[in-house]
Coordinates of C-alpha atoms and ligand atoms in Angstrom, one line a residue:
X45 CA -0.9 -5.7 7.5
X46 CA -3.5 -7.7 9.2
X47 CA -7.1 -6.8 8.8
X48 CA -9.4 -6.0 11.7
X49 CA -13.2 -5.8 11.8
X50 CA -15.7 -5.5 14.6
X51 CA -19.4 -5.1 15.1
X52 CA -21.8 -4.2 17.9
X53 CA -25.5 -3.7 17.4
X54 CA -28.9 -5.2 16.9
X55 CA -28.0 -7.6 14.0
X56 CA -26.2 -10.9 14.0
X57 CA -22.6 -9.9 13.5
X58 CA -21.1 -13.0 11.8
X59 CA -22.1 -12.2 8.2
X60 CA -20.7 -8.6 8.7
X61 CA -17.4 -10.0 10.1
X62 CA -16.9 -12.5 7.3
X63 CA -17.9 -10.0 4.6
X64 CA -15.6 -7.3 6.2
X65 CA -12.7 -9.8 6.4
X66 CA -13.1 -10.7 2.7
X67 CA -12.7 -7.0 1.9
X68 CA -9.6 -6.8 4.1
X69 CA -8.0 -10.0 3.0
X70 CA -5.5 -8.1 0.9
X71 CA -3.9 -7.0 4.2
X72 CA -2.9 -10.5 5.2
X73 CA -4.1 -14.0 4.4
X74 CA -2.1 -16.6 6.4
X75 CA -4.8 -17.2 9.0
X76 CA -8.1 -15.8 10.1
X77 CA -10.5 -15.8 13.1
X78 CA -13.6 -14.4 14.7
X79 CA -14.4 -13.8 18.3
X80 CA -18.0 -13.3 19.6
X81 CA -20.3 -13.4 22.6
X82 CA -23.0 -16.1 21.9
X83 CA -26.6 -16.2 22.9
X84 CA -25.6 -17.8 26.2
X85 CA -23.5 -14.7 27.0
X86 CA -20.3 -16.7 26.6
X87 CA -17.2 -15.4 24.7
X88 CA -15.8 -17.8 22.2
X89 CA -13.7 -17.8 19.0
X90 CA -13.2 -19.8 15.8
X91 CA -9.8 -19.6 14.2
X92 CA -8.1 -21.3 11.2
X93 CA -4.8 -21.4 9.4
X94 CA -5.6 -20.3 5.9
X95 CA -7.9 -17.8 4.2
X96 CA -11.2 -16.2 5.1
X97 CA -12.9 -18.8 2.9
X98 CA -11.5 -21.5 5.2
X99 CA -12.8 -19.6 8.2
X100 CA -16.2 -19.3 6.6
X101 CA -16.2 -23.0 6.1
X102 CA -15.3 -23.6 9.7
X103 CA -18.1 -21.3 10.9
X104 CA -20.8 -22.8 8.6
X105 CA -23.2 -25.0 10.4
X106 CA -22.6 -23.4 13.8
X107 CA -25.7 -21.3 13.5
X108 CA -24.2 -18.5 15.5
X109 CA -26.3 -15.5 16.6
X110 CA -24.2 -12.8 18.2
X111 CA -24.7 -9.1 18.6
X112 CA -21.0 -8.3 19.2
X113 CA -18.0 -9.7 17.5
X114 CA -14.5 -9.1 16.2
X115 CA -12.6 -10.6 13.2
X116 CA -9.0 -10.8 12.0
X117 CA -7.1 -11.8 9.0
X118 CA -3.4 -12.2 9.8
X119 CA 0.0 -11.5 8.2
X120 CA 2.4 -13.2 10.6
X121 CA 5.0 -11.2 12.5
X122 CA 5.6 -13.1 15.8
X123 CA 5.0 -16.8 15.4
X124 CA 4.4 -19.0 12.3
X125 CA 1.0 -18.9 10.6
X126 CA -1.1 -21.6 12.4
X127 CA -4.3 -21.9 14.3
X128 CA -2.8 -21.2 17.7
X129 CA -1.1 -18.0 16.6
X130 CA -4.2 -16.8 14.7
X131 CA -6.3 -14.0 16.3
X132 CA -8.4 -13.4 18.4
X133 CA -6.2 -14.1 21.4
X134 CA -7.8 -14.6 24.8
X135 CA -7.1 -14.8 28.5
X136 CA -7.0 -18.1 30.3
X137 CA -10.7 -18.1 31.1
X138 CA -11.5 -17.2 27.5
X139 CA -13.6 -14.3 28.6
X140 CA -11.5 -11.5 27.2
X141 CA -10.8 -11.5 23.4
X142 CA -8.5 -9.2 21.4
X143 CA -7.4 -8.7 17.8
X144 CA -4.3 -6.8 16.9
X145 CA -2.5 -5.3 13.9
X146 CA 1.0 -4.1 14.7
X147 CA 3.9 -5.1 16.8
X148 CA 4.3 -4.9 20.6
X149 CA 8.1 -4.2 20.8
X150 CA 8.5 -4.7 24.6
X151 CA 6.4 -7.8 24.7
X152 CA 9.2 -10.0 26.1
X153 CA 9.7 -7.8 29.1
X154 CA 6.0 -7.7 29.8
X155 CA 5.8 -11.5 29.2
X156 CA 8.5 -12.2 31.8
X157 CA 6.6 -10.1 34.4
X158 CA 3.3 -11.9 33.5
X159 CA 5.0 -15.3 33.8
X160 CA 6.0 -14.3 37.3
X161 CA 2.4 -13.5 38.1
X162 CA 1.4 -17.1 37.0
X163 CA 0.2 -16.3 33.5
X164 CA 0.6 -19.0 30.9
X165 CA 1.0 -18.6 27.1
X166 CA -0.3 -20.9 24.4
X167 CA 1.0 -19.0 21.3
X168 CA 4.3 -17.4 20.2
X169 CA 2.6 -14.0 19.6
X170 CA 3.1 -10.6 21.1
X171 CA -0.6 -10.2 21.0
X172 CA -1.2 -12.8 23.6
X173 CA 1.0 -10.8 25.9
X174 CA -1.1 -7.8 25.4
X175 CA -4.4 -9.6 26.1
X176 CA -3.0 -11.0 29.4
X177 CA -1.7 -7.6 30.4
X178 CA -5.2 -6.2 29.9
X179 CA -6.6 -9.2 31.8
X180 CA -4.3 -8.5 34.8
X181 CA -5.2 -4.8 34.8
X182 CA -8.9 -5.6 34.4
X183 CA -8.8 -7.8 37.4
X184 CA -7.4 -4.9 39.4
X185 CA -9.5 -2.0 38.0
X186 CA -12.8 -3.7 37.1
X187 CA -13.5 -1.5 34.1
X188 CA -12.8 -2.7 30.5
X189 CA -12.1 0.7 28.9
X190 CA -9.8 1.8 31.7
X191 CA -8.0 -1.6 31.8
X192 CA -7.2 -1.3 28.1
X193 CA -6.0 2.2 28.6
X194 CA -3.7 1.4 31.6
X195 CA -2.3 -1.6 29.7
X196 CA -1.6 0.5 26.6
X197 CA 0.4 2.9 28.7
X198 CA 2.8 0.1 29.4
X199 CA 3.2 -0.9 25.8
X200 CA 5.8 0.2 23.3
X201 CA 5.2 -0.4 19.6
X202 CA 2.4 -0.2 17.2
X203 CA -1.2 -1.3 17.4
X204 CA -4.7 -1.2 16.0
X205 CA -6.7 -3.3 18.5
X206 CA -10.3 -4.3 19.2
X207 CA -11.1 -5.8 22.6
X208 CA -14.3 -7.4 24.0
X209 CA -15.2 -9.2 27.2
X210 CA -18.1 -11.4 28.1
X211 CA -18.9 -9.4 31.2
X212 CA -19.1 -6.3 29.1
X213 CA -21.3 -7.5 26.2
X214 CA -22.3 -4.0 25.2
X215 CA -18.8 -2.6 24.8
X216 CA -16.2 -2.8 22.1
X217 CA -12.9 -1.1 23.0
X218 CA -10.6 0.0 20.2
X219 CA -7.2 1.8 20.1
X220 CA -4.7 3.0 17.6
X221 CA -1.0 3.8 17.5
X222 CA 0.8 3.4 14.2
X223 CA -1.7 1.0 12.6
X224 CA -4.9 2.3 11.1
X225 CA -8.3 2.1 12.8
X226 CA -11.6 3.5 11.6
X227 CA -15.0 3.4 13.3
X228 CA -18.2 3.2 11.1
X229 CA -21.3 4.8 12.5
X230 CA -24.6 3.1 11.9
X231 CA -28.2 3.2 13.2
X232 CA -28.4 1.2 16.4
X233 CA -25.1 -0.4 15.4
X234 CA -21.5 0.6 15.0
X235 CA -18.5 -1.0 13.3
X236 CA -14.8 -0.9 13.5
X237 CA -12.2 -1.8 10.8
X238 CA -8.6 -1.3 9.7
X239 CA -9.9 0.4 6.6
X240 CA -13.1 1.7 5.1
X241 CA -13.3 -1.0 2.5
X242 CA -14.7 -3.3 5.2
X243 CA -17.4 -0.8 6.2
X244 CA -18.8 0.8 3.1
X245 CA -21.4 -2.0 2.5
X246 CA -22.9 -0.9 5.9
X247 CA -22.2 2.8 6.3
X248 CA -20.5 5.8 4.7
X249 CA -20.1 7.7 8.0
X250 CA -16.8 7.2 9.7
X251 CA -14.5 8.4 12.5
X252 CA -10.8 8.0 11.9
X253 CA -8.8 7.5 15.1
X254 CA -5.4 9.2 15.4
X255 CA -2.3 7.7 17.1
X256 CA -2.7 7.4 20.9
X257 CA -6.4 7.6 20.7
X258 CA -8.9 4.9 21.8
X259 CA -12.7 4.6 21.8
X260 CA -15.4 2.9 23.7
X261 CA -17.9 1.8 21.1
X262 CA -21.4 0.7 22.0
X263 CA -24.3 0.2 19.6
X264 CA -25.4 3.8 19.8
X265 CA -22.4 5.7 21.1
X266 CA -18.7 6.3 20.4
X267 CA -16.6 7.9 23.1
X268 CA -13.1 8.8 22.1
X269 CA -10.2 9.6 24.5
X270 CA -6.5 9.7 24.3
X271 CA -4.7 6.9 26.1
X272 CA -3.6 9.6 28.6
X273 CA -7.4 10.0 29.4
X274 CA -8.1 13.4 27.7
X275 CA -11.6 13.6 26.1
X276 CA -11.6 14.3 22.4
X277 CA -14.4 15.5 20.1
X278 CA -14.1 13.7 16.7
X279 CA -15.6 14.7 13.5
X280 CA -17.8 12.2 11.6
X281 CA -16.6 12.1 8.0
X282 CA -18.4 10.9 4.8
X283 CA -16.7 8.3 2.7
X284 CA -17.2 8.6 -1.0
X285 CA -16.4 5.0 -2.1
X286 CA -18.8 2.6 -3.8
X287 CA -18.9 -1.2 -3.6
X288 CA -18.3 -1.5 -7.4
X289 CA -15.0 0.2 -6.9
X290 CA -13.8 -2.5 -4.6
X291 CA -15.3 -5.5 -6.5
X292 CA -13.5 -7.6 -9.2
X293 CA -16.2 -6.5 -11.8
X294 CA -16.0 -9.7 -13.9
X295 CA -12.2 -10.0 -13.9
X296 CA -10.4 -13.1 -12.6
X297 CA -8.1 -10.9 -10.5
X298 CA -8.1 -7.4 -9.0
X299 CA -4.6 -7.0 -10.5
X300 CA -5.9 -7.4 -14.1
X301 CA -8.9 -5.2 -13.4
X302 CA -6.6 -2.5 -12.0
X303 CA -4.2 -2.8 -15.0
X304 CA -7.2 -2.4 -17.3
X305 CA -8.6 0.6 -15.3
X306 CA -5.5 2.7 -16.0
X307 CA -7.0 4.9 -18.8
X308 CA -9.7 5.8 -16.4
X309 CA -7.5 6.2 -13.3
X310 CA -5.2 8.4 -15.2
X311 CA -8.1 10.6 -16.4
X312 CA -9.2 10.8 -12.8
X313 CA -5.7 11.9 -11.7
X314 CA -5.7 14.7 -14.3
X315 CA -9.3 15.8 -14.0
X316 CA -9.7 19.5 -13.2
X317 CA -5.9 19.9 -12.8
X318 CA -4.8 21.3 -16.2
X319 CA -4.8 25.0 -17.2
X320 CA -4.1 24.4 -20.8
X321 CA -3.7 28.0 -22.1
X322 CA -1.3 28.9 -19.3
X323 CA 0.6 25.6 -19.6
X324 CA 0.4 25.1 -15.9
X325 CA -1.3 22.7 -13.5
X326 CA -3.7 23.5 -10.6
X327 CA -3.3 21.4 -7.4
X328 CA -5.8 22.6 -4.8
X329 CA -4.2 20.6 -2.0
X330 CA -1.0 22.8 -2.3
X331 CA -2.8 26.1 -2.1
X332 CA -0.8 28.4 0.3
X333 CA 2.3 26.3 0.0
X334 CA 3.4 26.5 -3.6
X335 CA 5.7 29.6 -3.2
X336 CA 7.6 27.8 -0.4
X337 CA 7.8 24.6 -2.5
X338 CA 9.1 26.5 -5.5
X339 CA 11.7 28.2 -3.4
X340 CA 13.0 24.9 -1.9
X341 CA 16.7 24.5 -1.8
X342 CA 16.3 20.8 -2.1
X343 CA 13.5 18.3 -2.6
X344 CA 13.6 14.8 -1.0
X345 CA 11.2 12.1 -2.1
X346 CA 10.6 9.4 0.4
X347 CA 8.7 6.1 -0.2
X348 CA 8.9 2.3 -0.3
X349 CA 8.7 -0.3 -3.0
X350 CA 6.8 0.7 -6.1
X351 CA 6.1 4.1 -4.7
X352 CA 9.9 4.6 -4.4
X353 CA 10.2 3.7 -8.1
X354 CA 7.7 6.4 -8.9
X355 CA 9.8 8.8 -6.8
X356 CA 12.9 8.0 -8.9
X357 CA 10.9 9.1 -12.0
X358 CA 10.0 12.3 -10.0
X359 CA 13.6 13.0 -9.4
X360 CA 14.4 13.0 -13.1
X361 CA 11.4 15.2 -13.9
X362 CA 11.9 17.8 -11.1
X363 CA 15.6 18.2 -11.8
X364 CA 15.0 18.5 -15.6
X365 CA 12.1 20.9 -15.4
X366 CA 12.5 22.8 -12.1
X367 CA 16.2 22.9 -11.6
X368 CA 16.0 21.9 -7.9
X369 CA 18.3 19.2 -6.6
X370 CA 16.3 16.1 -5.7
X371 CA 17.2 13.0 -3.6
X372 CA 15.1 9.9 -3.4
X373 CA 15.2 7.9 -0.2
X374 CA 13.8 4.6 1.0
X375 CA 11.7 5.7 3.9
X376 CA 13.1 2.8 6.0
X377 CA 16.6 4.1 5.5
X378 CA 15.8 7.8 5.8
X379 CA 14.2 7.5 9.2
X380 CA 17.1 5.8 10.8
X381 CA 20.1 7.7 9.4
X382 CA 19.8 11.1 11.1
X383 CA 18.8 13.0 7.9
X384 CA 20.0 16.5 7.5
X385 CA 16.9 18.7 6.9
X386 CA 16.2 22.3 7.1
X387 CA 13.0 24.5 6.7
X388 CA 14.3 25.2 3.2
X389 CA 13.8 21.6 2.2
X390 CA 10.6 20.0 1.0
X391 CA 10.0 16.3 1.6
X392 CA 7.5 14.5 -0.6
X393 CA 5.9 11.3 0.7
X394 CA 4.5 9.0 -1.9
X395 CA 2.2 6.2 -0.8
X396 CA -0.7 4.3 -2.3
X397 CA -2.1 3.2 1.1
X398 CA -1.0 6.2 3.1
X399 CA -0.4 3.8 6.0
X400 CA 3.1 2.4 5.3
X401 CA 4.8 2.4 8.7
X402 CA 8.3 3.3 7.5
X403 CA 6.9 6.3 5.4
X404 CA 4.8 7.5 8.4
X405 CA 7.8 7.3 10.7
X406 CA 10.0 9.2 8.2
X407 CA 7.2 11.8 8.0
X408 CA 7.1 12.3 11.8
X409 CA 10.9 12.7 11.8
X410 CA 10.8 15.2 8.9
X411 CA 8.1 17.3 10.7
X412 CA 10.2 17.3 13.9
X413 CA 13.0 18.8 11.8
X414 CA 10.9 21.6 10.3
X415 CA 11.0 20.7 6.6
X416 CA 7.8 21.1 4.6
X417 CA 5.9 17.9 4.0
X418 CA 3.8 17.0 0.9
X419 CA 1.8 13.8 0.6
X420 CA 1.1 12.2 -2.7
X421 CA -1.4 9.6 -1.5
X422 CA -4.1 7.4 -3.0
X423 CA -6.1 6.3 0.0
X424 CA -8.3 9.2 1.0
X425 CA -8.3 10.0 4.8
X426 CA -5.2 7.8 5.4
X427 CA -2.6 8.6 8.0
X428 CA 0.0 10.1 5.6
X429 CA -2.7 12.2 3.9
X430 CA -3.8 13.5 7.2
X431 CA -0.4 14.2 8.7
X432 CA 1.4 15.9 5.9
X433 CA 1.3 19.7 5.7
X434 CA -0.3 19.6 2.3
X435 CA -0.8 17.1 -0.5
X436 CA -2.3 15.9 -3.7
X437 CA -4.5 12.8 -3.9
X438 CA -3.8 10.4 -6.7
X439 CA -7.5 9.7 -7.4
X440 CA -6.6 6.3 -8.8
X441 CA -9.5 4.6 -6.9
X442 CA -9.0 1.7 -4.5
X443 CA -6.2 -0.6 -5.3
X444 CA -6.8 -4.1 -3.9
X445 CA -4.4 -6.3 -5.9
X446 CA -1.3 -6.6 -3.7
X447 CA 1.0 -5.8 -6.7
X448 CA 0.7 -2.1 -7.3
X449 CA -0.2 -1.1 -10.9
X450 CA -2.6 1.8 -11.4
X451 CA -1.3 3.6 -8.3
X452 CA 2.2 3.6 -9.9
X453 CA 1.0 5.3 -13.1
X454 CA -1.1 7.8 -11.1
X455 CA 1.9 8.6 -8.9
X456 CA 4.0 9.3 -12.0
X457 CA 1.3 11.5 -13.5
X458 CA 0.8 13.4 -10.3
X459 CA 4.5 13.9 -10.1
X460 CA 4.4 15.3 -13.6
X461 CA 1.6 17.8 -12.5
X462 CA 3.7 18.8 -9.5
X463 CA 6.8 19.3 -11.7
X464 CA 4.7 21.5 -14.1
X465 CA 3.4 23.6 -11.2
X466 CA 6.9 24.1 -9.7
X467 CA 8.7 24.2 -13.1
X468 CA 6.6 27.0 -14.5
X469 CA 7.5 29.2 -11.5
X470 CA 11.2 28.4 -12.2
X471 CA 12.7 27.4 -15.5
X472 CA 9.9 25.8 -17.6
X473 CA 8.7 28.0 -20.5
X474 CA 5.0 28.5 -21.2
X475 CA 5.6 26.7 -24.6
X476 CA 7.1 23.7 -22.8
X477 CA 4.2 23.8 -20.3
X478 CA 1.6 23.7 -23.0
X479 CA 3.5 20.8 -24.7
X480 CA 3.6 18.8 -21.4
X481 CA -0.2 19.3 -21.0
X482 CA -0.9 18.2 -24.5
X483 CA 1.1 15.0 -23.9
X484 CA -0.5 14.4 -20.5
X485 CA -4.0 14.7 -22.0
X486 CA -3.1 12.1 -24.7
X487 CA -1.8 9.5 -22.2
X488 CA -5.1 7.8 -21.3
X489 CA -5.8 7.0 -25.0
X490 CA -2.3 5.8 -25.5
X491 CA -2.7 3.5 -22.6
X492 CA -5.9 2.2 -24.2
X493 CA -3.8 1.4 -27.3
X494 CA -1.2 -0.5 -25.2
X495 CA -3.9 -2.5 -23.4
X496 CA -5.1 -3.8 -26.8
X497 CA -1.7 -5.7 -26.9
X498 CA -2.9 -7.9 -24.0
X499 CA -3.3 -11.0 -26.1
X500 CA 0.1 -10.6 -27.8
X501 CA 1.8 -10.1 -24.4
X502 CA 0.0 -13.2 -23.0
X503 CA 1.4 -15.3 -25.9
X504 CA 4.9 -13.9 -25.2
X505 CA 4.4 -14.8 -21.5
X506 CA 3.9 -18.5 -22.4
X507 CA 7.6 -18.7 -23.4
X508 CA 8.9 -17.6 -20.0
X509 CA 6.8 -19.6 -17.5
X510 CA 9.8 -21.8 -16.7
X511 CA 12.4 -19.0 -16.4
X512 CA 14.4 -18.8 -13.2
X513 CA 15.8 -15.4 -13.6
X514 CA 15.0 -12.2 -15.6
X515 CA 16.9 -9.0 -16.2
X516 CA 15.2 -5.6 -16.9
X517 CA 17.3 -2.8 -18.4
X518 CA 16.5 0.8 -19.2
X519 CA 18.2 4.2 -19.3
X520 CA 17.3 7.6 -17.9
X521 CA 13.6 7.8 -17.2
X522 CA 13.3 4.1 -18.0
X523 CA 15.7 2.9 -15.4
X524 CA 13.0 3.2 -12.6
X525 CA 10.7 1.4 -15.0
X526 CA 13.2 -1.5 -15.3
X527 CA 13.2 -1.7 -11.5
X528 CA 9.4 -1.7 -11.4
X529 CA 9.2 -4.4 -14.1
X530 CA 11.5 -6.6 -12.1
X531 CA 9.6 -6.0 -8.8
X532 CA 6.3 -6.8 -10.5
X533 CA 7.6 -10.1 -11.8
X534 CA 9.3 -11.3 -8.6
X535 CA 6.5 -10.4 -6.3
X536 CA 3.8 -12.3 -8.1
X537 CA 5.6 -15.1 -10.1
X538 CA 8.4 -15.8 -7.6
X539 CA 10.9 -15.6 -10.5
X540 CA 14.1 -13.9 -9.5
X541 CA 14.4 -10.6 -11.4
X542 CA 16.6 -7.6 -11.3
X543 CA 16.4 -4.1 -12.8
X544 CA 19.5 -2.2 -13.8
X545 CA 20.4 0.9 -15.8
X546 CA 21.2 -0.6 -19.2
X547 CA 24.8 0.8 -19.2
X548 CA 25.5 -0.8 -15.8
X549 CA 25.1 -4.3 -17.4
X550 CA 28.7 -4.3 -18.5
X551 CA 29.8 -3.7 -14.9
X552 CA 28.6 -7.1 -13.6
X553 CA 25.2 -8.5 -14.6
X554 CA 26.5 -9.3 -18.1
X555 CA 28.3 -12.3 -16.5
X556 CA 24.8 -13.8 -15.9
X557 CA 23.8 -13.7 -19.5
X558 CA 23.5 -17.0 -21.4
X559 CA 20.8 -18.7 -23.5
X560 CA 18.6 -19.2 -20.3
X561 CA 18.5 -15.5 -19.3
X562 CA 15.5 -13.5 -20.5
X563 CA 16.4 -9.8 -20.8
X564 CA 13.7 -7.1 -21.1
X565 CA 14.9 -3.9 -22.7
X566 CA 13.1 -0.6 -22.5
X567 CA 14.0 0.8 -25.9
X568 CA 11.8 3.7 -26.9
X569 CA 13.0 5.8 -29.9
X570 CA 14.5 8.6 -27.8
X571 CA 17.9 10.3 -27.4
X572 CA 19.5 7.3 -25.9
X573 CA 18.0 4.8 -28.3
X574 CA 21.3 4.0 -30.1
X575 CA 23.1 3.4 -26.8
X576 CA 20.3 0.9 -25.8
X577 CA 20.6 -0.8 -29.2
X578 CA 24.3 -1.3 -28.5
X579 CA 23.4 -2.9 -25.1
X580 CA 20.9 -5.2 -26.9
X581 CA 23.6 -6.3 -29.3
X582 CA 25.8 -7.1 -26.4
X583 CA 23.2 -9.4 -24.9
X584 CA 22.4 -10.9 -28.2
X585 CA 26.1 -11.8 -28.8
X586 CA 25.9 -13.8 -25.6
X587 CA 22.8 -15.7 -26.4
X588 CA 20.3 -14.0 -24.1
X589 CA 16.6 -14.2 -24.8
X590 CA 15.5 -10.7 -25.7
X591 CA 12.2 -8.9 -25.2
X592 CA 12.0 -5.2 -26.2
X593 CA 9.4 -2.5 -25.4
X594 CA 9.9 -0.2 -28.4
X595 CA 8.2 2.6 -30.2
X596 CA 5.5 1.8 -32.7
X597 CA 7.4 3.0 -35.7
X598 CA 10.6 1.2 -34.8
X599 CA 11.2 -1.7 -37.3
X600 CA 14.9 -1.9 -36.9
X601 CA 14.5 -3.6 -33.5
X602 CA 12.6 -6.5 -34.9
X603 CA 15.7 -8.0 -36.4
X604 CA 17.5 -7.8 -33.1
X605 CA 15.2 -9.2 -30.5
X606 CA 13.1 -12.4 -30.0
X607 CA 9.9 -10.5 -29.1
X608 CA 9.1 -6.8 -29.5
X609 CA 6.1 -5.0 -28.0
X610 CA 5.4 -1.8 -29.9
X611 CA 3.8 1.1 -28.1
X612 CA 3.0 4.8 -28.8
X613 CA 5.6 7.5 -28.1
X614 CA 5.4 10.5 -25.8
X615 CA 7.6 13.0 -24.0
X616 CA 10.6 11.3 -22.3
X617 CA 9.4 12.4 -18.8
X618 CA 6.0 10.6 -19.4
X619 CA 7.4 7.4 -21.0
X620 CA 7.4 5.5 -17.7
X621 CA 3.6 5.6 -17.7
X622 CA 3.4 3.9 -21.1
X623 CA 6.4 1.6 -20.8
X624 CA 5.3 0.1 -17.5
X625 CA 2.0 -1.2 -18.8
X626 CA 3.4 -4.1 -21.0
X627 CA 5.6 -5.0 -18.0
X628 CA 2.6 -5.2 -15.7
X629 CA 0.8 -7.4 -18.2
X630 CA 3.8 -9.6 -18.8
X631 CA 4.2 -10.3 -15.0
X632 CA 0.5 -10.9 -14.6
X633 CA 0.4 -13.5 -17.4
X634 CA 3.5 -15.3 -16.4
X635 CA 2.2 -15.6 -12.8
X636 CA -1.3 -16.8 -13.9
X637 CA 0.3 -19.4 -16.3
X638 CA 2.3 -20.6 -13.3
X639 CA -1.0 -21.2 -11.5
X640 CA -0.3 -18.6 -8.9
X641 CA -2.8 -16.3 -7.0
X642 CA -1.6 -12.9 -8.2
X643 CA -3.8 -11.0 -5.9
X644 CA -2.4 -12.7 -2.8
X645 CA 1.2 -13.5 -3.4
X646 CA 3.0 -15.5 -0.7
X647 CA 4.5 -13.6 2.2
X648 CA 3.1 -10.3 1.1
X649 CA 0.4 -7.9 2.2
X650 CA -0.9 -4.8 0.7
X651 CA -0.4 -2.3 3.4
X652 CA 2.9 -2.7 5.3
X653 CA 2.1 -1.4 8.7
X654 CA 5.0 -3.1 10.5
X655 CA 8.8 -2.3 10.2
Ligands
F6R142 C1 4.7 -3.5 -4.9 C2 4.0 -2.8 -3.9 C3 4.8 -2.4 -2.7 C4 4.3 -1.0 -2.3 C5 5.1 -0.6 -1.0 C6 4.7 0.8 -0.6 O1 3.8 -3.9 -6.0 O2 2.8 -2.7 -3.9 O3 6.2 -2.3 -3.0 O4 4.6 -0.1 -3.3 O5 4.8 -1.5 0.0 O6 3.3 0.9 -0.3 P1 2.5 2.3 -0.2 O7 2.6 2.9 -1.6 O8 1.2 1.9 0.2 O9 3.2 3.1 0.8

């Protein structure tokens, strides 16, 4: 959450800051600001409540020419979204400017002590406490880098920060703990950002900071140390990301582009990973670990939100094909409940961003307790990818829309590959392995078929724009899909929605059903089809408005439901990949018809780097 950019070099920094903030806006969009040192060598800032476009409008006409600057797009934690709470924050003299992503947990203790020293505060933020703490230290130490370092040693919490001072116009100081920070290396110029999306228009060479590291960035040098003052030699890495991958490419919204990209993202997740004759998968990132994984006494899958839903699908798959007990845990719960772990356990961390704070904290706790850790991560070079023992990249490509779509389907397909790899060492026969591979290979084309139903789904959506509630029901592998369908709808359309196992309906939710309640059933022609049909009858008898996602050859269902969306069939374990696509499109169209910005839903941010 919150996006950070910074520039130091020979060019005017303002265009880079604005461009970088636009690329990071998915991280937060309630207010934005830039700080800079102008041609008179004075530090200044411009901040607005609202989006980066509002900031751009506020800057236009100022004709700023600055060689050093920082920019921020905010997702509020402490203090409401307004101009005063927007970043950068500054000291009283407005000479020291700071942008921050994260939370300073002991800010109120530090604030009390600063108040005693005569410091005053304009905002309600924890960040203003940090900038004043650095100011106080700087006035004693007289060195910007050291002042930041000393101040950070007093701070508890998480931060990705960038700091500048008008008396040090050739220095940008950055630091990281728990929130991502990457330095872009240019020619006679250097950049900083919370993720590489903001940098790739300028450079492909980057240095990732690790927790408790900080850097002094000048236009031609980057010096990295720990906050306990140890020197560190960092490797410069090459980012393989193109601008077209992070552009809307003619679509109105990133979400729609990403839904439509799924045939390709699934192909990319599978590429080079199938050994067809042997009926097994090949996952290079697990080399050297697979024996230990296959011998695990227990597998725990940990994640948040949509990634947690993918984890639930993984649980069904691994138990069915590998015969290893699996538990799926919300990372936020797992990390706080003294989990029982042993070296015989394997813990899988699923994350699109690779930066979700709760998942990262759960990862650190797991490593402390000696279990093996695997990362299933989309964002290359992200913290979870770097900190797990081994892992598999999703290769879904950058996901910018706040509602996760293609990452979910790639997470499920990678879980299927992992299941195949482990299962073939345990109970899955070569014949079953070959069959799974055949079905995996057919998925991208089947997804293409489903995407052709976009117009039909858009028409169905028209009937539900005014709904206040929705229920999503599915059994077995489709229960997590019901949860995911409900999450997609509520997060972008603000319609209350719940997902349930279809059989649970009778134990409570059925009381909600009347002629105003739309109910979406996941009803593929599989072994529980008849049971799902009984549940559909139960809803119909109570007047509910019915939508069914059903198999293409199912004609019986048409007589039962108001709207049916027919899709190709596949193995039960892979059905979630197909069934979720109509649900993504349904949510998208309902939200767009309500006039909402689906890429930037209220109160949300893409990468949740606070607790
Ligand atoms: C929902 C959504 C979130 C994320 C969750 C975990 O559409 O995107 O629920 O799935 O915040 O994020 P990652 O996967 O980045 O760890």
